[in-house]
mmCIF file of N, CA and C in Angstrom:
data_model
loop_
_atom_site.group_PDB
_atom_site.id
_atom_site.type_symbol
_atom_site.label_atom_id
_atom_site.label_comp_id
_atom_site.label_asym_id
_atom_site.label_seq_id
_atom_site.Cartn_x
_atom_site.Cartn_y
_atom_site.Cartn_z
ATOM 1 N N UNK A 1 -4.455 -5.086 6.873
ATOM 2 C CA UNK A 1 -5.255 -4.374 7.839
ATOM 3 C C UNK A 1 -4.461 -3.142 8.277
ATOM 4 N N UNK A 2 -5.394 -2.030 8.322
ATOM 5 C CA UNK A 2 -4.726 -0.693 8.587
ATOM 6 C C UNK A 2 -4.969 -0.447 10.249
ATOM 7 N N UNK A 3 -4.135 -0.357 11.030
ATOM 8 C CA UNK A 3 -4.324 0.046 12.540
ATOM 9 C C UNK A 3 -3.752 1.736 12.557
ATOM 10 N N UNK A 4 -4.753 2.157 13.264
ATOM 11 C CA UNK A 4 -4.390 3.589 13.347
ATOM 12 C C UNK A 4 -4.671 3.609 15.293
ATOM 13 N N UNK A 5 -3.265 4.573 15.665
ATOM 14 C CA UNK A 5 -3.167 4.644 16.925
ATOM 15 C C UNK A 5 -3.668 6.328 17.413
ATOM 16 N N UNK A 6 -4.207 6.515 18.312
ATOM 17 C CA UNK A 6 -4.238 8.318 18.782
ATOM 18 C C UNK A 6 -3.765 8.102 19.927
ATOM 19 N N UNK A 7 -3.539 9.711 20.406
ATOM 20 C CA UNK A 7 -3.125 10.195 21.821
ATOM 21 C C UNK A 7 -2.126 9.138 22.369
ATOM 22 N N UNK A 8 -2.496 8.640 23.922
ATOM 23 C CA UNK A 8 -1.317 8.354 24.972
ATOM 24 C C UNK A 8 -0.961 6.766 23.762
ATOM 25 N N UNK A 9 -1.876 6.178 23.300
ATOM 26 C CA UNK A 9 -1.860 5.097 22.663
ATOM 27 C C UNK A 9 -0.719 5.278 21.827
ATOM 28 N N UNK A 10 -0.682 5.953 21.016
ATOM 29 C CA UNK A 10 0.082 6.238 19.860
ATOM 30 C C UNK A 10 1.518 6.731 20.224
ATOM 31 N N UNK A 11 1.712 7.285 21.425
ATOM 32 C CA UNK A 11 3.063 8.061 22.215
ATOM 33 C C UNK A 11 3.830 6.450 22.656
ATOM 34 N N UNK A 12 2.772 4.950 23.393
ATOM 35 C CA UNK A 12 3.323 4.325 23.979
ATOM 36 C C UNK A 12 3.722 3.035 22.746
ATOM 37 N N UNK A 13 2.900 2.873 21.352
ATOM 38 C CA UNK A 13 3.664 2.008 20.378
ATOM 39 C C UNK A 13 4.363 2.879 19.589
ATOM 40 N N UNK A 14 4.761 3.997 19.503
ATOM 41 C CA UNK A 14 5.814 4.937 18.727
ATOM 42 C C UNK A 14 5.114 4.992 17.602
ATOM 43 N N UNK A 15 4.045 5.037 16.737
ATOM 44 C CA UNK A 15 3.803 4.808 15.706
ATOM 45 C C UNK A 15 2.078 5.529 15.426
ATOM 46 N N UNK A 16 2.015 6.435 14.841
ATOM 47 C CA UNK A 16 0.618 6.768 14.182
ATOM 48 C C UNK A 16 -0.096 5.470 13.748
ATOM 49 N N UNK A 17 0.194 4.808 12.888
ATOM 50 C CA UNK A 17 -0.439 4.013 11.746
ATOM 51 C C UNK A 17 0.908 2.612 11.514
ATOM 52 N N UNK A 18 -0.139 1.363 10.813
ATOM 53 C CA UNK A 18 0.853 0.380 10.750
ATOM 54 C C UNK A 18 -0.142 -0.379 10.045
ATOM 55 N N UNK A 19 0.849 -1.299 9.358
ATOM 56 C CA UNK A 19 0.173 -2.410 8.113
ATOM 57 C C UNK A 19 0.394 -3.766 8.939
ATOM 58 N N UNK A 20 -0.833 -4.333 9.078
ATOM 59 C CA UNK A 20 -0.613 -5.689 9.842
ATOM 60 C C UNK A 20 -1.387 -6.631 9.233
ATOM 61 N N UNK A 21 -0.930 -7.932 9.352
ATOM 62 C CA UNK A 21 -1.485 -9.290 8.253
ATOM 63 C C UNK A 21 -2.027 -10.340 9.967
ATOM 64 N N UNK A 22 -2.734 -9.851 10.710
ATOM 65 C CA UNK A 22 -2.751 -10.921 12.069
ATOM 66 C C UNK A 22 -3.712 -12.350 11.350
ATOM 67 N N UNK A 23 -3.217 -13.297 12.558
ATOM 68 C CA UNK A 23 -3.192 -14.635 11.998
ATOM 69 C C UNK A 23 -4.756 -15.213 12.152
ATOM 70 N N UNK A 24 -4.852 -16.054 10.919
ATOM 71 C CA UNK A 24 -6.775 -15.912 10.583
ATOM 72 C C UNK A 24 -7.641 -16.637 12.168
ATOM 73 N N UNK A 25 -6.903 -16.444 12.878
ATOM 74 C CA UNK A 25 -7.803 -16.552 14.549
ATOM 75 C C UNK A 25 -8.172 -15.459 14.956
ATOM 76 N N UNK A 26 -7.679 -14.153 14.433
ATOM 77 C CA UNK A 26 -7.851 -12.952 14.732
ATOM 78 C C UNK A 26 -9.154 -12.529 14.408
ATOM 79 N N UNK A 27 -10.531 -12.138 15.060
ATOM 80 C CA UNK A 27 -11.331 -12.405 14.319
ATOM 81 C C UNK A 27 -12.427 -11.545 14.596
ATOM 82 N N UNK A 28 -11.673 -10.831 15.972
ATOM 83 C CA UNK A 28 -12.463 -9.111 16.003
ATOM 84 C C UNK A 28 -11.766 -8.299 17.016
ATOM 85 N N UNK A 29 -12.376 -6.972 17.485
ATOM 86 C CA UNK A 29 -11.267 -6.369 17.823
ATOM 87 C C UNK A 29 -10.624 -6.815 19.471
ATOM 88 N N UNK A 30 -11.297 -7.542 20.457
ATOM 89 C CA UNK A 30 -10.406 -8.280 21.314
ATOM 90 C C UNK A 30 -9.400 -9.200 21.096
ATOM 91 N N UNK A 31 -9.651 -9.992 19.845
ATOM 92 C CA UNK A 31 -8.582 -10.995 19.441
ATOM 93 C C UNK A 31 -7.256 -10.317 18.631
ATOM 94 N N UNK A 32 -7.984 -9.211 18.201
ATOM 95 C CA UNK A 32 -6.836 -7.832 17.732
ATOM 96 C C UNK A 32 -5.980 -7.492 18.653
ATOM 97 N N UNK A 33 -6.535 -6.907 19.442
ATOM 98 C CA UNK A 33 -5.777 -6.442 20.789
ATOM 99 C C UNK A 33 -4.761 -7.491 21.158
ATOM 100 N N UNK A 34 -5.409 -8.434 21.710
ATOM 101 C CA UNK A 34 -4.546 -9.404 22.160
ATOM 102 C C UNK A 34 -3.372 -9.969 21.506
ATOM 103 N N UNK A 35 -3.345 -9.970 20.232
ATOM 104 C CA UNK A 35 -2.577 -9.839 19.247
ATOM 105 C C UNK A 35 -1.632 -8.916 18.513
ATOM 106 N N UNK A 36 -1.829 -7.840 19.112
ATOM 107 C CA UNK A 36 -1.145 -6.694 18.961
ATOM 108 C C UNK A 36 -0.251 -6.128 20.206
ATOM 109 N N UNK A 37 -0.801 -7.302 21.549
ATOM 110 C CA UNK A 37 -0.033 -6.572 22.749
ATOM 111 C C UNK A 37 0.968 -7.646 22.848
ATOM 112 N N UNK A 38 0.788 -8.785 22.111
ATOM 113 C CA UNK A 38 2.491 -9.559 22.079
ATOM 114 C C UNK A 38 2.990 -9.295 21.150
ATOM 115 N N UNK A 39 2.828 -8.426 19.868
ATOM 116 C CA UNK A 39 4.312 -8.185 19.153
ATOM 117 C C UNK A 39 5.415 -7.215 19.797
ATOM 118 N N UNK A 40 5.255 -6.952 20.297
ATOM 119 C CA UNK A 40 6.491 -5.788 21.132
ATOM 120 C C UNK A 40 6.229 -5.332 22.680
ATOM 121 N N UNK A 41 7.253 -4.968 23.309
ATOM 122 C CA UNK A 41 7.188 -4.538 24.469
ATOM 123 C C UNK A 41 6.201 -2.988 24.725
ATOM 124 N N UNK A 42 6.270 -2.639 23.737
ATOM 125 C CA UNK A 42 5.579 -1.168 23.449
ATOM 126 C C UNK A 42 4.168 -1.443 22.986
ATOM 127 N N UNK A 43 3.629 -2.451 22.284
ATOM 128 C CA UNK A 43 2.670 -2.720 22.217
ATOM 129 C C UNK A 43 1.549 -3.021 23.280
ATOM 130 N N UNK A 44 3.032 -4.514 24.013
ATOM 131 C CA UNK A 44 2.060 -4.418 25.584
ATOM 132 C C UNK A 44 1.958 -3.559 26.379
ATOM 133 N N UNK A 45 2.267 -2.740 26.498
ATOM 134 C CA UNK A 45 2.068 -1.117 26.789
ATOM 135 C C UNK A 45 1.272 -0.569 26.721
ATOM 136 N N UNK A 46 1.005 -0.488 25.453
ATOM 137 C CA UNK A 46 -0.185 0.246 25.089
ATOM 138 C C UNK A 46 -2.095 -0.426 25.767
ATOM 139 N N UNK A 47 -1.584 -1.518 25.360
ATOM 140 C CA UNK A 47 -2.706 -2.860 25.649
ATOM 141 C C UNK A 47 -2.435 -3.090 26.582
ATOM 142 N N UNK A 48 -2.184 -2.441 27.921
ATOM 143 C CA UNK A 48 -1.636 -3.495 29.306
ATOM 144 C C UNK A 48 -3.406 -3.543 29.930
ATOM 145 N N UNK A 49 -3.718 -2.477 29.677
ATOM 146 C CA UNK A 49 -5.410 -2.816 30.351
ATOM 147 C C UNK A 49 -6.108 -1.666 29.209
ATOM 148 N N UNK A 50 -6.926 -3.583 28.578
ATOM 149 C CA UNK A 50 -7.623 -2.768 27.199
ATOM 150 C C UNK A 50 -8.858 -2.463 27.676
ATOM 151 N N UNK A 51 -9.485 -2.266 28.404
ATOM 152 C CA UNK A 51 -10.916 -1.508 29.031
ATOM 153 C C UNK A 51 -10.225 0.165 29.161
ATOM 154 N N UNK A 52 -9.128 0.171 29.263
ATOM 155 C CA UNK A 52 -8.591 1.754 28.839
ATOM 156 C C UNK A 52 -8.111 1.979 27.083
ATOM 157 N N UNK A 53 -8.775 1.508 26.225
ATOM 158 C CA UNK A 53 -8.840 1.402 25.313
ATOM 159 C C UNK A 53 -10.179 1.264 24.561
ATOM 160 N N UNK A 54 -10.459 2.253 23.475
ATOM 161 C CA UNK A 54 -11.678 2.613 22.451
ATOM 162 C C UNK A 54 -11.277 1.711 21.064
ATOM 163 N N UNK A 55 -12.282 1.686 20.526
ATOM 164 C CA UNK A 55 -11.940 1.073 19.200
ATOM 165 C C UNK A 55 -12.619 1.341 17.496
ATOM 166 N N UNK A 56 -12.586 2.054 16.625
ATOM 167 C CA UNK A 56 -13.517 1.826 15.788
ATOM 168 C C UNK A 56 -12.671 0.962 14.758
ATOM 169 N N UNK A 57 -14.067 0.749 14.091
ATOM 170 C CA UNK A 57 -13.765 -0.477 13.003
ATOM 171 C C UNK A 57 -14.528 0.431 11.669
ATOM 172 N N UNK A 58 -13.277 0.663 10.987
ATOM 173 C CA UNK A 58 -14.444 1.541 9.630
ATOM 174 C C UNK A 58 -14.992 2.673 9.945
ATOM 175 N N UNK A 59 -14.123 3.330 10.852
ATOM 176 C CA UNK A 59 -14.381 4.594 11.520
ATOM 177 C C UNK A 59 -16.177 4.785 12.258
ATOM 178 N N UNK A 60 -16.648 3.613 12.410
ATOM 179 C CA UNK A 60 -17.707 3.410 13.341
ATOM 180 C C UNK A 60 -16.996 3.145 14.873
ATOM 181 N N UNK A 61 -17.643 3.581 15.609
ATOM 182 C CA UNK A 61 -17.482 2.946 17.225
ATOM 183 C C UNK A 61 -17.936 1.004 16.857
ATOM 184 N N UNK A 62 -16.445 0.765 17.999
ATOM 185 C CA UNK A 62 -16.772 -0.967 17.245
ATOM 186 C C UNK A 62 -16.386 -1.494 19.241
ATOM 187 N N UNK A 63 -17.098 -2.308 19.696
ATOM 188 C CA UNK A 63 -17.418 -2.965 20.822
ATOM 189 C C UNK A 63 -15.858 -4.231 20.529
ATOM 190 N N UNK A 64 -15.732 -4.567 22.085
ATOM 191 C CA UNK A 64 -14.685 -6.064 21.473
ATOM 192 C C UNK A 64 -15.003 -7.125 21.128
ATOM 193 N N UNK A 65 -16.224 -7.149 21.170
ATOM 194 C CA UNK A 65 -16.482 -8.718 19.965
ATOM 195 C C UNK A 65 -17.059 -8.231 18.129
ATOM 196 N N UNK A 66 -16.519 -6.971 18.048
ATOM 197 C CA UNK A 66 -16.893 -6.788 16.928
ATOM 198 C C UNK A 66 -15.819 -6.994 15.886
ATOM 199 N N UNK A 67 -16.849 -7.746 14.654
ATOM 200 C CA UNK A 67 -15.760 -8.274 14.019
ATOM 201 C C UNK A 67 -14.471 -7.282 12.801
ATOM 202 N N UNK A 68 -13.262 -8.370 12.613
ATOM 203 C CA UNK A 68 -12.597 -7.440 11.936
ATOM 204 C C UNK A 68 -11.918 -8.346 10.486
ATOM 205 N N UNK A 69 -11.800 -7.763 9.672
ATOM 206 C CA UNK A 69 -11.086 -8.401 8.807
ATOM 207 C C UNK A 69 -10.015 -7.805 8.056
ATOM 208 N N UNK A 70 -9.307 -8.450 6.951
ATOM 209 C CA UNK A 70 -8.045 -8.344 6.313
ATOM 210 C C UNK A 70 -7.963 -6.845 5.666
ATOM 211 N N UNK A 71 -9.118 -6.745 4.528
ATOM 212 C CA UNK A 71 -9.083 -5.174 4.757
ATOM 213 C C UNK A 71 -10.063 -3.652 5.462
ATOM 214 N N UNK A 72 -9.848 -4.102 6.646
ATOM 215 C CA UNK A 72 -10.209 -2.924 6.909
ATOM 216 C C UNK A 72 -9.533 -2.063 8.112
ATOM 217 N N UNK A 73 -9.958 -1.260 8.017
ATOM 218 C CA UNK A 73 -9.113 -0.004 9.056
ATOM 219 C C UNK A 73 -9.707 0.396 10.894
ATOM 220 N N UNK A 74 -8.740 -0.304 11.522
ATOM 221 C CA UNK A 74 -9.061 -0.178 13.023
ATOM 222 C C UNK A 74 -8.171 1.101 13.835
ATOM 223 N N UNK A 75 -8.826 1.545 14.047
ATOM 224 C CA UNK A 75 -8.240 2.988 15.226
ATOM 225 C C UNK A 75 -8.579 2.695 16.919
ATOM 226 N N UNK A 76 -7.301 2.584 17.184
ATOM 227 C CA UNK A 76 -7.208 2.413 18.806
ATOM 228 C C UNK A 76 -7.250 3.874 19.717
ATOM 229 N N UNK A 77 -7.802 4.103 20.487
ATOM 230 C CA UNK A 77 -7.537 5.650 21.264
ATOM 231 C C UNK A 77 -8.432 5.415 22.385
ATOM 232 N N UNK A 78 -8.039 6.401 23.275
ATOM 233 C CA UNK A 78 -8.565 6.283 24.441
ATOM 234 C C UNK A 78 -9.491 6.390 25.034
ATOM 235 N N UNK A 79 -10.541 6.311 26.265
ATOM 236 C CA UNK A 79 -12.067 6.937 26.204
ATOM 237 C C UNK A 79 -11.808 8.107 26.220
ATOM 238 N N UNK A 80 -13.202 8.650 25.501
ATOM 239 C CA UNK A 80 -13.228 10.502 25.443
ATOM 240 C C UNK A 80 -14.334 10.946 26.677
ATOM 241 N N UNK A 81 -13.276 11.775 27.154
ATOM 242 C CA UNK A 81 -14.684 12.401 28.135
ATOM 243 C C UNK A 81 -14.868 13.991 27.801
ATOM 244 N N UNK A 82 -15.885 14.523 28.278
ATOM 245 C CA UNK A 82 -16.349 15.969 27.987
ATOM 246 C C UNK A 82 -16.984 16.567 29.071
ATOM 247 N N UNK A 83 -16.807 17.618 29.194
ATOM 248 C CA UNK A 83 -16.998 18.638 30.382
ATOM 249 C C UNK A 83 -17.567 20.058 29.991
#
């Protein structure tokens, strides 16, 4: 699974992009999250409050019970606002 990070997200796990194998309970993108904010201190960071957190799945807008699997590509970033 490909995780791609933007903006403040990406400044607070040090990392653009990352290859992750999460464990087959993982099973959409809240169980992602949650799973991604205990591998590191920087992770929970990023994830400390995921309602400040966007998500697509397959470069669609993806909700947190939407599902995810082994290969595909999730992008975390922040809400967008416009003015």
């Amino acid at each position: 699974m490909r995780v791609l990070y933007f903006a403040w997200l990406r400044q607070k796990v040090g990392t653009a992009e990352e290859e992750v194998s999460p464990p087959a309970e993982v099973r959409d993108v809240a169980g992602l999250i949650a799973w991604l904010a205990v591998r590191s201190p920087s992770h929970a960071a990023a994830f400390a409050d995921p309602r400040q957190v966007r998500a697509a799945v397959n470069q669609d807008f993806a909700t947190p019970d939407h599902p995810v699997a082994a290969n595909d590509e999730i992008a975390f970033f922040p809400p967008v606002t416009g003015g």
